[in-house]
PDB file of C-alpha atoms and ligand atoms in Angstrom:
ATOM      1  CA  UNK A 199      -4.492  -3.110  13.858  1.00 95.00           C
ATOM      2  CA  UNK A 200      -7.816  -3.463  12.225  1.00 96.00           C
ATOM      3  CA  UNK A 201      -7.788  -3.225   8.637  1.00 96.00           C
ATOM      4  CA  UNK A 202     -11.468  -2.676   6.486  1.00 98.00           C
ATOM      5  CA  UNK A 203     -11.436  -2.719   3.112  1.00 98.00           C
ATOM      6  CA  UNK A 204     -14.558  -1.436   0.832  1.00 98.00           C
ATOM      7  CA  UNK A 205     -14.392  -2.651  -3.013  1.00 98.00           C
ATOM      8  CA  UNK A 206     -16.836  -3.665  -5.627  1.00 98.00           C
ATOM      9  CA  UNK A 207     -14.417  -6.851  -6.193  1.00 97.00           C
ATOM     10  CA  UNK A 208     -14.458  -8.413  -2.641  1.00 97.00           C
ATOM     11  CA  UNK A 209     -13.541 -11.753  -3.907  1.00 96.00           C
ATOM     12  CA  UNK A 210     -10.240 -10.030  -5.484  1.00 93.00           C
ATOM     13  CA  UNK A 211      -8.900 -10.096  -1.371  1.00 91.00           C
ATOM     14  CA  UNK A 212      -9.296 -13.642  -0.998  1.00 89.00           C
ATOM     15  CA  UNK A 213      -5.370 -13.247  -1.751  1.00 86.00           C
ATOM     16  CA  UNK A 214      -4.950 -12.041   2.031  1.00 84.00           C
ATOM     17  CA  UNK A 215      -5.661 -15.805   3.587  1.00 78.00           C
ATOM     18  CA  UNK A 216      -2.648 -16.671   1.394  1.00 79.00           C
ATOM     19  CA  UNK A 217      -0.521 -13.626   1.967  1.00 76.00           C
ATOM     20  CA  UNK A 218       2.551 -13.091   4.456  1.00 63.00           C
ATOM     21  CA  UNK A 219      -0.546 -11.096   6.184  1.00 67.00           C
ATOM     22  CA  UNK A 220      -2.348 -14.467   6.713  1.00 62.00           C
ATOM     23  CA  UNK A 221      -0.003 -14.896   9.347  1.00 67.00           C
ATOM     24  CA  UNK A 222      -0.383 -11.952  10.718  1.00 69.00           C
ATOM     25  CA  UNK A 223      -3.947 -12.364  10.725  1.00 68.00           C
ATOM     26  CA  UNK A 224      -3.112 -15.885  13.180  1.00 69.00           C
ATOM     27  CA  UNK A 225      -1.301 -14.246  15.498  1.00 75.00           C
ATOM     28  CA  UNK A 226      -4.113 -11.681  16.075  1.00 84.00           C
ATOM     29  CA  UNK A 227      -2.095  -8.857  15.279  1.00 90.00           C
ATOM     30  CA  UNK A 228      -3.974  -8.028  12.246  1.00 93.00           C
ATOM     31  CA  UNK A 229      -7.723  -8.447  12.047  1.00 92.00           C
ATOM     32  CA  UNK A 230      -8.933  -7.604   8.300  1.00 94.00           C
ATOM     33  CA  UNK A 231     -12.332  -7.618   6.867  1.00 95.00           C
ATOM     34  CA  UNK A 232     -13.441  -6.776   3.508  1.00 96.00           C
ATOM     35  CA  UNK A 233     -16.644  -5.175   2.819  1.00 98.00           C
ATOM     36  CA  UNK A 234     -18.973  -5.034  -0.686  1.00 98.00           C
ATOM     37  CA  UNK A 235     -19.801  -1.512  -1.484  1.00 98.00           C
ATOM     38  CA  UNK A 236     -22.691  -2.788  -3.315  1.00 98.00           C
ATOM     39  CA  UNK A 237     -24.867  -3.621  -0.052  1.00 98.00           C
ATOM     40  CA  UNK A 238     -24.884  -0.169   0.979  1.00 98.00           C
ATOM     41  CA  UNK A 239     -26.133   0.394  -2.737  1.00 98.00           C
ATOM     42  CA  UNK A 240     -29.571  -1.202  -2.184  1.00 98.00           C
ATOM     43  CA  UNK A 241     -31.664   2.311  -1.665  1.00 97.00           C
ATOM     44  CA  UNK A 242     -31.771   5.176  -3.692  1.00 95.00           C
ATOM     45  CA  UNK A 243     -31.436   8.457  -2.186  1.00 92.00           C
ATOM     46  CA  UNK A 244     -34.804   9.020  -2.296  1.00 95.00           C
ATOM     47  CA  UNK A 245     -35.141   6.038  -0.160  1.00 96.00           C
ATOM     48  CA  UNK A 246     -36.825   3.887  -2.921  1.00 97.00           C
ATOM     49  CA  UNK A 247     -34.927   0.477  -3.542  1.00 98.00           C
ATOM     50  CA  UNK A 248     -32.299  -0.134  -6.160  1.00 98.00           C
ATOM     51  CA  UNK A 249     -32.282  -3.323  -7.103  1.00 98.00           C
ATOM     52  CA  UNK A 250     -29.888  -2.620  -9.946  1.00 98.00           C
ATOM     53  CA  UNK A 251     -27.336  -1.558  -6.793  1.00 98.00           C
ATOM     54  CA  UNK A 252     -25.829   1.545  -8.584  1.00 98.00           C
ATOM     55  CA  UNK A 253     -22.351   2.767  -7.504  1.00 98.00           C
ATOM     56  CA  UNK A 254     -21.588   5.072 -10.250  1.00 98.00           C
ATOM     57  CA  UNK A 255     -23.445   8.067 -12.204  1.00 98.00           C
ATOM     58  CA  UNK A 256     -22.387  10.272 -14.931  1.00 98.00           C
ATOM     59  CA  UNK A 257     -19.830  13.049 -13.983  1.00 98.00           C
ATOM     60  CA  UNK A 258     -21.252  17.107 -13.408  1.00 98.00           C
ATOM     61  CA  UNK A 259     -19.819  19.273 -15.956  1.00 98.00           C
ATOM     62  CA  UNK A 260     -19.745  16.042 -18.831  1.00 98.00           C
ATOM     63  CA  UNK A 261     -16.292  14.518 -19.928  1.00 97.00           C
ATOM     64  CA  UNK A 262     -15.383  10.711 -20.068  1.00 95.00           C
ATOM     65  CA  UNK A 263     -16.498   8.063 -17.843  1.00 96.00           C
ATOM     66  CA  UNK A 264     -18.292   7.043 -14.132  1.00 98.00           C
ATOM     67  CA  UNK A 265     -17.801   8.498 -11.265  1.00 98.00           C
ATOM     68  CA  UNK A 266     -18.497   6.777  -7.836  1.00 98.00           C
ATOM     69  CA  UNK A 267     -21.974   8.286  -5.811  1.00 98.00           C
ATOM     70  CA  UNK A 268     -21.195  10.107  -2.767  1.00 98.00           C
ATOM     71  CA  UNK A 269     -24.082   8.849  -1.147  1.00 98.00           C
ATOM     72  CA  UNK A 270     -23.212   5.154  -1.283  1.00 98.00           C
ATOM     73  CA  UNK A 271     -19.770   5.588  -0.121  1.00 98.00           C
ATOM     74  CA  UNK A 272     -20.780   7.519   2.451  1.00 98.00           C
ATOM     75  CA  UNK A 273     -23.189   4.626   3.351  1.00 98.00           C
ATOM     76  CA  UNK A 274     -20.275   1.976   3.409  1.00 98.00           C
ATOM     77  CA  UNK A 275     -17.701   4.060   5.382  1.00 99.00           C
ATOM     78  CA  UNK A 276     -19.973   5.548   7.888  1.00 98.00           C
ATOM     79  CA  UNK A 277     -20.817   1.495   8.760  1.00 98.00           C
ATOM     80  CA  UNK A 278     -16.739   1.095   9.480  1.00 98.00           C
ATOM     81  CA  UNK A 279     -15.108   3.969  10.086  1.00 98.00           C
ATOM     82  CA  UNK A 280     -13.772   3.992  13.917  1.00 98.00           C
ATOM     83  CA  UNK A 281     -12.943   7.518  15.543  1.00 97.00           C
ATOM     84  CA  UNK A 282      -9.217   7.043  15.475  1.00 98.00           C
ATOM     85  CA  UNK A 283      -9.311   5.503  11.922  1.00 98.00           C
ATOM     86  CA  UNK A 284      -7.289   6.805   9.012  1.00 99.00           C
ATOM     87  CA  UNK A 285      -9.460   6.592   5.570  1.00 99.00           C
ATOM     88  CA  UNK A 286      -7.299   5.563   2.575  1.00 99.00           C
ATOM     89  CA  UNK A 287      -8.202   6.072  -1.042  1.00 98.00           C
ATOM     90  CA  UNK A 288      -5.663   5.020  -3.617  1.00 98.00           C
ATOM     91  CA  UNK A 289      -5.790   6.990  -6.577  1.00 98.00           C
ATOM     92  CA  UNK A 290      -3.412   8.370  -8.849  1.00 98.00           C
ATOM     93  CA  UNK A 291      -3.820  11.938  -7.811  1.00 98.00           C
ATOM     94  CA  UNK A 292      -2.971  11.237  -4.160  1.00 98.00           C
ATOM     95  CA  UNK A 293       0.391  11.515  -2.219  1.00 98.00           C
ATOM     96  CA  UNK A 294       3.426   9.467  -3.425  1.00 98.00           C
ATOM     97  CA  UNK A 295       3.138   6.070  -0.788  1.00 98.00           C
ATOM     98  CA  UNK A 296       7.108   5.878   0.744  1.00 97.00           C
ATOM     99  CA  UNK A 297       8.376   3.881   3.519  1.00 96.00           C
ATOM    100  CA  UNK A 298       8.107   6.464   5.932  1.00 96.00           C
ATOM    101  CA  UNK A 299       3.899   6.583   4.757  1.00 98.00           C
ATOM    102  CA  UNK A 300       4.224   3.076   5.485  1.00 98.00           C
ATOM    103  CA  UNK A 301       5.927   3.115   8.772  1.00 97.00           C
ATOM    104  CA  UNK A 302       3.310   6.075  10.123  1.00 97.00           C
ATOM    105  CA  UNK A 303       0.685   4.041   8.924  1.00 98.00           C
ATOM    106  CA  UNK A 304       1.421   0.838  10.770  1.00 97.00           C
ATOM    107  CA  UNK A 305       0.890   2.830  13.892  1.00 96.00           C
ATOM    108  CA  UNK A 306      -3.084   3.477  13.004  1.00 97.00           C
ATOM    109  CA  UNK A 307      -5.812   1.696  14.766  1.00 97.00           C
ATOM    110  CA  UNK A 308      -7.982   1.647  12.090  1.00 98.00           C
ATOM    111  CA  UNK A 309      -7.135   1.904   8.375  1.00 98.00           C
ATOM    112  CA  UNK A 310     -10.274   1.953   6.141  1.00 99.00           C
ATOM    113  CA  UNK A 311      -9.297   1.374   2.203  1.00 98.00           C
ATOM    114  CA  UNK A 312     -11.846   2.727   0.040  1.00 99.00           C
ATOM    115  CA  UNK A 313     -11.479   1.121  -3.586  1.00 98.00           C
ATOM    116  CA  UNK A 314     -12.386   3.423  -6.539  1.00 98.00           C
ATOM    117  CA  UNK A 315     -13.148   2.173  -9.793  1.00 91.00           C
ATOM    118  CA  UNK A 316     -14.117   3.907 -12.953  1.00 91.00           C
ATOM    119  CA  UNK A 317     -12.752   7.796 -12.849  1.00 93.00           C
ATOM    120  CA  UNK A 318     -12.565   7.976  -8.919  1.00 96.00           C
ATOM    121  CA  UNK A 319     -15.369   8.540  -6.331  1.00 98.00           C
ATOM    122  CA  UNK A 320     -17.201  11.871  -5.893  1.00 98.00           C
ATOM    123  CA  UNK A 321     -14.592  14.323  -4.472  1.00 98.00           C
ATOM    124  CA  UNK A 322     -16.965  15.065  -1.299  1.00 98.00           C
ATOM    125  CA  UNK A 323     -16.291  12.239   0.008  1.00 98.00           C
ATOM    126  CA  UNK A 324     -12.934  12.468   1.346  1.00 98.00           C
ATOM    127  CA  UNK A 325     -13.318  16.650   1.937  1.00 98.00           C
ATOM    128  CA  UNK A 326     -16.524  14.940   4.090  1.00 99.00           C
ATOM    129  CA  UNK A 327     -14.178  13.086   6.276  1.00 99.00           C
ATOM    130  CA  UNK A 328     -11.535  15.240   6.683  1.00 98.00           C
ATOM    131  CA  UNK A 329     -14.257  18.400   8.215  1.00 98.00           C
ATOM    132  CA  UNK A 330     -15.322  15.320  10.446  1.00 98.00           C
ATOM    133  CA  UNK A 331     -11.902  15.167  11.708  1.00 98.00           C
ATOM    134  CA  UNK A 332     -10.967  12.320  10.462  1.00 98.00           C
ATOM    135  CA  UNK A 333      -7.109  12.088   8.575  1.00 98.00           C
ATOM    136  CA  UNK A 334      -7.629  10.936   5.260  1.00 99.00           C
ATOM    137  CA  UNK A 335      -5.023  10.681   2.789  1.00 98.00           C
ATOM    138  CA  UNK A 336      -4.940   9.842  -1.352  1.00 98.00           C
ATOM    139  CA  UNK A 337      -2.376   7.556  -1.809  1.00 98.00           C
ATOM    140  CA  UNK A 338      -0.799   7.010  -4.739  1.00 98.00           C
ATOM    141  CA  UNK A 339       1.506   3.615  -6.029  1.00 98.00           C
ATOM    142  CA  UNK A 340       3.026   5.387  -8.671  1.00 98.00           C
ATOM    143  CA  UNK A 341       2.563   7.438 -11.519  1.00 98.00           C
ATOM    144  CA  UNK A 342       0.366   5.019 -13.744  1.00 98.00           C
ATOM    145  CA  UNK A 343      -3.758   3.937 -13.829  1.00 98.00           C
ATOM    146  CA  UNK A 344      -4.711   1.009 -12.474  1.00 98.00           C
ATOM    147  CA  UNK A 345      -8.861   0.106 -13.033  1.00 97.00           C
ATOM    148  CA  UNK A 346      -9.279  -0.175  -9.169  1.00 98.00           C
ATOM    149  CA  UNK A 347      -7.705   1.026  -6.095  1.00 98.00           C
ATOM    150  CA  UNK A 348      -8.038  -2.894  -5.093  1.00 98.00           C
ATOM    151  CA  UNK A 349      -4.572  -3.684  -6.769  1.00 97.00           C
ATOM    152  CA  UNK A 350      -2.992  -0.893  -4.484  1.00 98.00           C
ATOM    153  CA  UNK A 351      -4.472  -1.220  -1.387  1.00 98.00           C
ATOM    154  CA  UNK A 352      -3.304  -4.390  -1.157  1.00 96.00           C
ATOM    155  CA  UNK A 353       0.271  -3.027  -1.698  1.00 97.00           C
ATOM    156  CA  UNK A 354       0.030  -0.982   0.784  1.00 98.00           C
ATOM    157  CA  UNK A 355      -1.422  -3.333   3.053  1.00 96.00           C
ATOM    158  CA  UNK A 356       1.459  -5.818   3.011  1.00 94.00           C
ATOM    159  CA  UNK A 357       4.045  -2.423   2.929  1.00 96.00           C
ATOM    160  CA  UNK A 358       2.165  -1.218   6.158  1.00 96.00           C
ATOM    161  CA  UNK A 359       1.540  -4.783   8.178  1.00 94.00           C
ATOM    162  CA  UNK A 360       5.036  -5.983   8.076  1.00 93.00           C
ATOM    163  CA  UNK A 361       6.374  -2.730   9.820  1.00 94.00           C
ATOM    164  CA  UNK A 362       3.704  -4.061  12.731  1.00 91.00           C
ATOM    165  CA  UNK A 363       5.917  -4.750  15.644  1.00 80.00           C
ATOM    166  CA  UNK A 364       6.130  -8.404  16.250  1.00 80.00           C
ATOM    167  CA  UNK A 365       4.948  -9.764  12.808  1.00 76.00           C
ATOM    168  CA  UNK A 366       8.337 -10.142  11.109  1.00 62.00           C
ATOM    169  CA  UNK A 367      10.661 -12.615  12.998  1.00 54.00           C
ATOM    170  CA  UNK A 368      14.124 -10.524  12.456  1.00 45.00           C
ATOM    171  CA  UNK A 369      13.371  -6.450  13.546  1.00 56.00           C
ATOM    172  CA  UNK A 370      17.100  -5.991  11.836  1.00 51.00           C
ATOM    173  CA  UNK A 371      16.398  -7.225   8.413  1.00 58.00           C
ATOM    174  CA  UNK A 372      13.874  -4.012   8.104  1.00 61.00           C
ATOM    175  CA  UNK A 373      16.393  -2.000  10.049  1.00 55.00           C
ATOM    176  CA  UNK A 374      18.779  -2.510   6.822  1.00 53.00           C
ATOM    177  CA  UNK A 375      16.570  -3.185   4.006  1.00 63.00           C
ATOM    178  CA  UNK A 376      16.068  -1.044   1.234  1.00 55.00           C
ATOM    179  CA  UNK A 377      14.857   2.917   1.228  1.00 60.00           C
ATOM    180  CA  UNK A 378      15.641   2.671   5.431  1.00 63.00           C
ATOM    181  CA  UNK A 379      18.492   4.838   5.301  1.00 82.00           C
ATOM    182  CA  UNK A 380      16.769   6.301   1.404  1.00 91.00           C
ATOM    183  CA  UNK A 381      19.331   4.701  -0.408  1.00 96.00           C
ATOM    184  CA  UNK A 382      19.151   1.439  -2.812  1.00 97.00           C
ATOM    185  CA  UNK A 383      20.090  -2.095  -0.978  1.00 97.00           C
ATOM    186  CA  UNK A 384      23.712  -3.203  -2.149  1.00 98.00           C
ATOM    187  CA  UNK A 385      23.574  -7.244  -4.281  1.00 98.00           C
ATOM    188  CA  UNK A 386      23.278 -10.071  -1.778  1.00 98.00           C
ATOM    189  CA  UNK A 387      25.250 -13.592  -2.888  1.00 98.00           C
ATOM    190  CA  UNK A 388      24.475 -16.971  -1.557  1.00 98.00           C
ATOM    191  CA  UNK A 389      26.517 -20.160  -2.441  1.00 98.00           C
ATOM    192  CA  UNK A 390      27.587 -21.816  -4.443  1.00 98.00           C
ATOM    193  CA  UNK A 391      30.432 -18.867  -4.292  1.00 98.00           C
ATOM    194  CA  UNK A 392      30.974 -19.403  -8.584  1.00 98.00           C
ATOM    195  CA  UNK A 393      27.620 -19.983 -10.347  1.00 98.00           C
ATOM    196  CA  UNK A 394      27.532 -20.194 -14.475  1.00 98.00           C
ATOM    197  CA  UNK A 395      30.865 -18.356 -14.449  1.00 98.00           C
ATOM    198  CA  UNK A 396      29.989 -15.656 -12.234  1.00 98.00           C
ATOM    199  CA  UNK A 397      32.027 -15.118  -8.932  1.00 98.00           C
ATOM    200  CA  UNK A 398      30.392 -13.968  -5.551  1.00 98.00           C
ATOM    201  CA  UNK A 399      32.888 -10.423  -5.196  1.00 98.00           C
ATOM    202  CA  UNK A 400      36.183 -11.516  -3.555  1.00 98.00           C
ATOM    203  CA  UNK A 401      35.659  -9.249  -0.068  1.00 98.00           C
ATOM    204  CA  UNK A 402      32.426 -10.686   0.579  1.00 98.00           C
ATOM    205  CA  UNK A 403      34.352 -14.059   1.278  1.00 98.00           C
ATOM    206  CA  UNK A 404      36.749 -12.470   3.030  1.00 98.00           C
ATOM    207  CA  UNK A 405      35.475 -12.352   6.630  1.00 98.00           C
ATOM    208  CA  UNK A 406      36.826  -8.564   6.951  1.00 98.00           C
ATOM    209  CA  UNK A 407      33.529  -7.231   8.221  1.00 98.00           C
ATOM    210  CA  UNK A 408      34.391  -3.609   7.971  1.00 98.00           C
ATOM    211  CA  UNK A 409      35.839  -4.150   4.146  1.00 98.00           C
ATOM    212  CA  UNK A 410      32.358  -5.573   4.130  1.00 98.00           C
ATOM    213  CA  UNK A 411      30.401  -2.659   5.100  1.00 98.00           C
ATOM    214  CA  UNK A 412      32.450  -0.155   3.265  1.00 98.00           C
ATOM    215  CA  UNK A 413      32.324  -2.159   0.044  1.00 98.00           C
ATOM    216  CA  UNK A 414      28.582  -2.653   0.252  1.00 98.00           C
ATOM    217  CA  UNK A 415      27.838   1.051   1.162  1.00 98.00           C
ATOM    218  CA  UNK A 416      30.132   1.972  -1.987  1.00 98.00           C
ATOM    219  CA  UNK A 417      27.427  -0.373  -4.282  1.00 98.00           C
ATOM    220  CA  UNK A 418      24.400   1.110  -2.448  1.00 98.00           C
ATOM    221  CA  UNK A 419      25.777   4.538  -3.712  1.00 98.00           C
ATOM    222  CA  UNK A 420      26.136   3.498  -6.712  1.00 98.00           C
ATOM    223  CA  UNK A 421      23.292   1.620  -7.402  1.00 98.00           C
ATOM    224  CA  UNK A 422      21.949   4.813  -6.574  1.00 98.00           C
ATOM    225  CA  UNK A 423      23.378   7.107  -8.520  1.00 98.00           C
ATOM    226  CA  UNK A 424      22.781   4.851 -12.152  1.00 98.00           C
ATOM    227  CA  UNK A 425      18.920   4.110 -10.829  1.00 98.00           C
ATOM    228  CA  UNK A 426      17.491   6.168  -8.894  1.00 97.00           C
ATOM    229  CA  UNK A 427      19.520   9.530  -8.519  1.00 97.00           C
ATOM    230  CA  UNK A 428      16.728  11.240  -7.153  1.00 96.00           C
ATOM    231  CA  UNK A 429      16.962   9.583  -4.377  1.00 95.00           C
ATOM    232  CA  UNK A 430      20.849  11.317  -3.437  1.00 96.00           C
ATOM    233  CA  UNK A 431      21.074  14.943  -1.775  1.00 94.00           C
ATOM    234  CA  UNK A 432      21.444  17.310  -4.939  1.00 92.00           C
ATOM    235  CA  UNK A 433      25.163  17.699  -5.563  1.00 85.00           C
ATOM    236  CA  UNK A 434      26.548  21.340  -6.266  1.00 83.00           C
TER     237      UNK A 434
HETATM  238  C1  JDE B 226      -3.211   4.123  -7.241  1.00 86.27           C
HETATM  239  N1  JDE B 226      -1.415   4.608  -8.334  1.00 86.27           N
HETATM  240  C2  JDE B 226      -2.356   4.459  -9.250  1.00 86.27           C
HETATM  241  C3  JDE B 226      -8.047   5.061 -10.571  1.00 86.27           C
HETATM  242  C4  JDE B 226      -8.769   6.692 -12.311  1.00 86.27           C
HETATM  243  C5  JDE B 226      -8.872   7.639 -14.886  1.00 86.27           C
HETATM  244  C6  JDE B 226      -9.055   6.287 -14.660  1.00 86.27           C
HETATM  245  C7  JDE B 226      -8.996   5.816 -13.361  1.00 86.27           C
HETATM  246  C8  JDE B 226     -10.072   6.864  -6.325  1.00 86.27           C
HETATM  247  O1  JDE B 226      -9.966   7.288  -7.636  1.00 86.27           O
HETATM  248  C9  JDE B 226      -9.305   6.527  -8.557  1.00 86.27           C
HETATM  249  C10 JDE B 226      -8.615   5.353  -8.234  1.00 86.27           C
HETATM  250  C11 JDE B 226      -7.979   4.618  -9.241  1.00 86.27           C
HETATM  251  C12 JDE B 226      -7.226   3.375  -8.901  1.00 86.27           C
HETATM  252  O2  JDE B 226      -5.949   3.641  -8.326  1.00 86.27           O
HETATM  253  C13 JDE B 226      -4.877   3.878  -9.182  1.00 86.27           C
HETATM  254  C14 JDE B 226      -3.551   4.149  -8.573  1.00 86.27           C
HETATM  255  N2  JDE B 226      -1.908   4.435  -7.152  1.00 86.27           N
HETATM  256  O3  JDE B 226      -5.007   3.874 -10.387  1.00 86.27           O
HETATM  257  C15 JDE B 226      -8.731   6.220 -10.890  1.00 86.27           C
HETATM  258  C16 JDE B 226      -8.583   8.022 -12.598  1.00 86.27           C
HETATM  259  N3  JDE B 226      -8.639   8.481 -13.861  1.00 86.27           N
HETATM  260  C17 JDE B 226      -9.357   6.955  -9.891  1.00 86.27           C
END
């Protein structure tokens, strides 16, 4: 998979070499490179030069802050965009990013992350993309602001690269991790079996594997049910 990323803050990915993705990024499986919006900034759309290297202008219709120019993204993505590329644009208005987002993901080619600062970037740019064919898809983390889409593509990077076939060692351990089967992952123990007066549950010493499976199912459900209970089929 090829991975592009287009920020004002390229320096903010130096994180990657360090990441579980750097070793992804050995074992070829992973190629990333990160991009400065602010070099396809350096003419005007006039064609004069900017040497102030202006990525944002004041929003039609008034209201509160920047918005990103169309023109300059436009500029950046046209230079990396492949035809089989997906463009992603966190943002707080996209789609909800789940596992299964993830896991369709890590079958791209190409993702391209496009990372928005101040209000957003100029609407045409992803309704641009999508009339050329291209799938591109608003993604959001969750329902808060971040200042930058840089803090959530990189979320989404290491959700999506790990699902890569061959990068993690043990295919099972994603088989049976959490949100797999959409429920909460039941509470793991490792020795010592009593630690500051709390006792690893009695059945997971046992050695009675399907007591095991039953008992851990029971605290996935209801883990489940006190957290996250939108997660569980609606009950009637
Ligand atoms: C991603 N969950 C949250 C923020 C923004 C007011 C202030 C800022 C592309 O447009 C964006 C992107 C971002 C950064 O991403 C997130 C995010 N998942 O915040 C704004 C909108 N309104 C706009």
């Amino acid at each position: 998979m090829r991975i592009d990323v287009i920020t004002i803050f390229p320096e903010f990915f130096g994180v990657l070499d360090v990441s579980l993705l750097g070793k992804a990024r050995e074992s070829a499986l992973v190629e990333t490179q990160v991009h400065d919006l602010r070099e396809s900034a350096t003419v005007k759309a006039d064609g004069s030069p900017d040497v102030h290297r202006t990525v944002d202008d004041a929003p039609f219709g008034g209201g509160a802050g920047m918005v990103m120019k169309a023109d300059v993204w436009g500029k950046a993505i046209d230079r990396v965009l492949m035809p089989l590329g997906v463009l992603v644009i966190p943002s707080p208005a996209g789609v909800p990013f789940t596992q299964s987002l993830a896991a369709e993901l890590s079958h791209a080619p190409q993702l391209v992350f496009a990372c928005g600062r101040y209000e957003g970037i100029d609407a045409r740019v992803a309704e641009h993309y999508a009339d050329q064919g291209y799938r591109v898809l608003e993604v959001s983390l969750g329902d808060y602001v971040l200042n930058g889409g840089e803090v959530a593509a990189f979320a989404i990077i290491e959700a999506v690269t790990r699902l890569i076939p061959g990068f993690m060692g043990n295919a099972q351990s994603i088989v049976e991790e959490s949100h797999a089967d959409g429920l909460l992952e039941y509470p793991s123990y490792t020795r010592p079996a009593s630690w500051r007066g709390i006792d690893v549950p009695e059945v997971l010493l046992s050695g009675h594997h399907a007591r095991i499976s039953e008992w851990r199912r029971a605290q996935q459900l209801a883990r489940t049910r006190a957290l996250r209970p939108d997660l569980l089929p609606p009950e009637d």
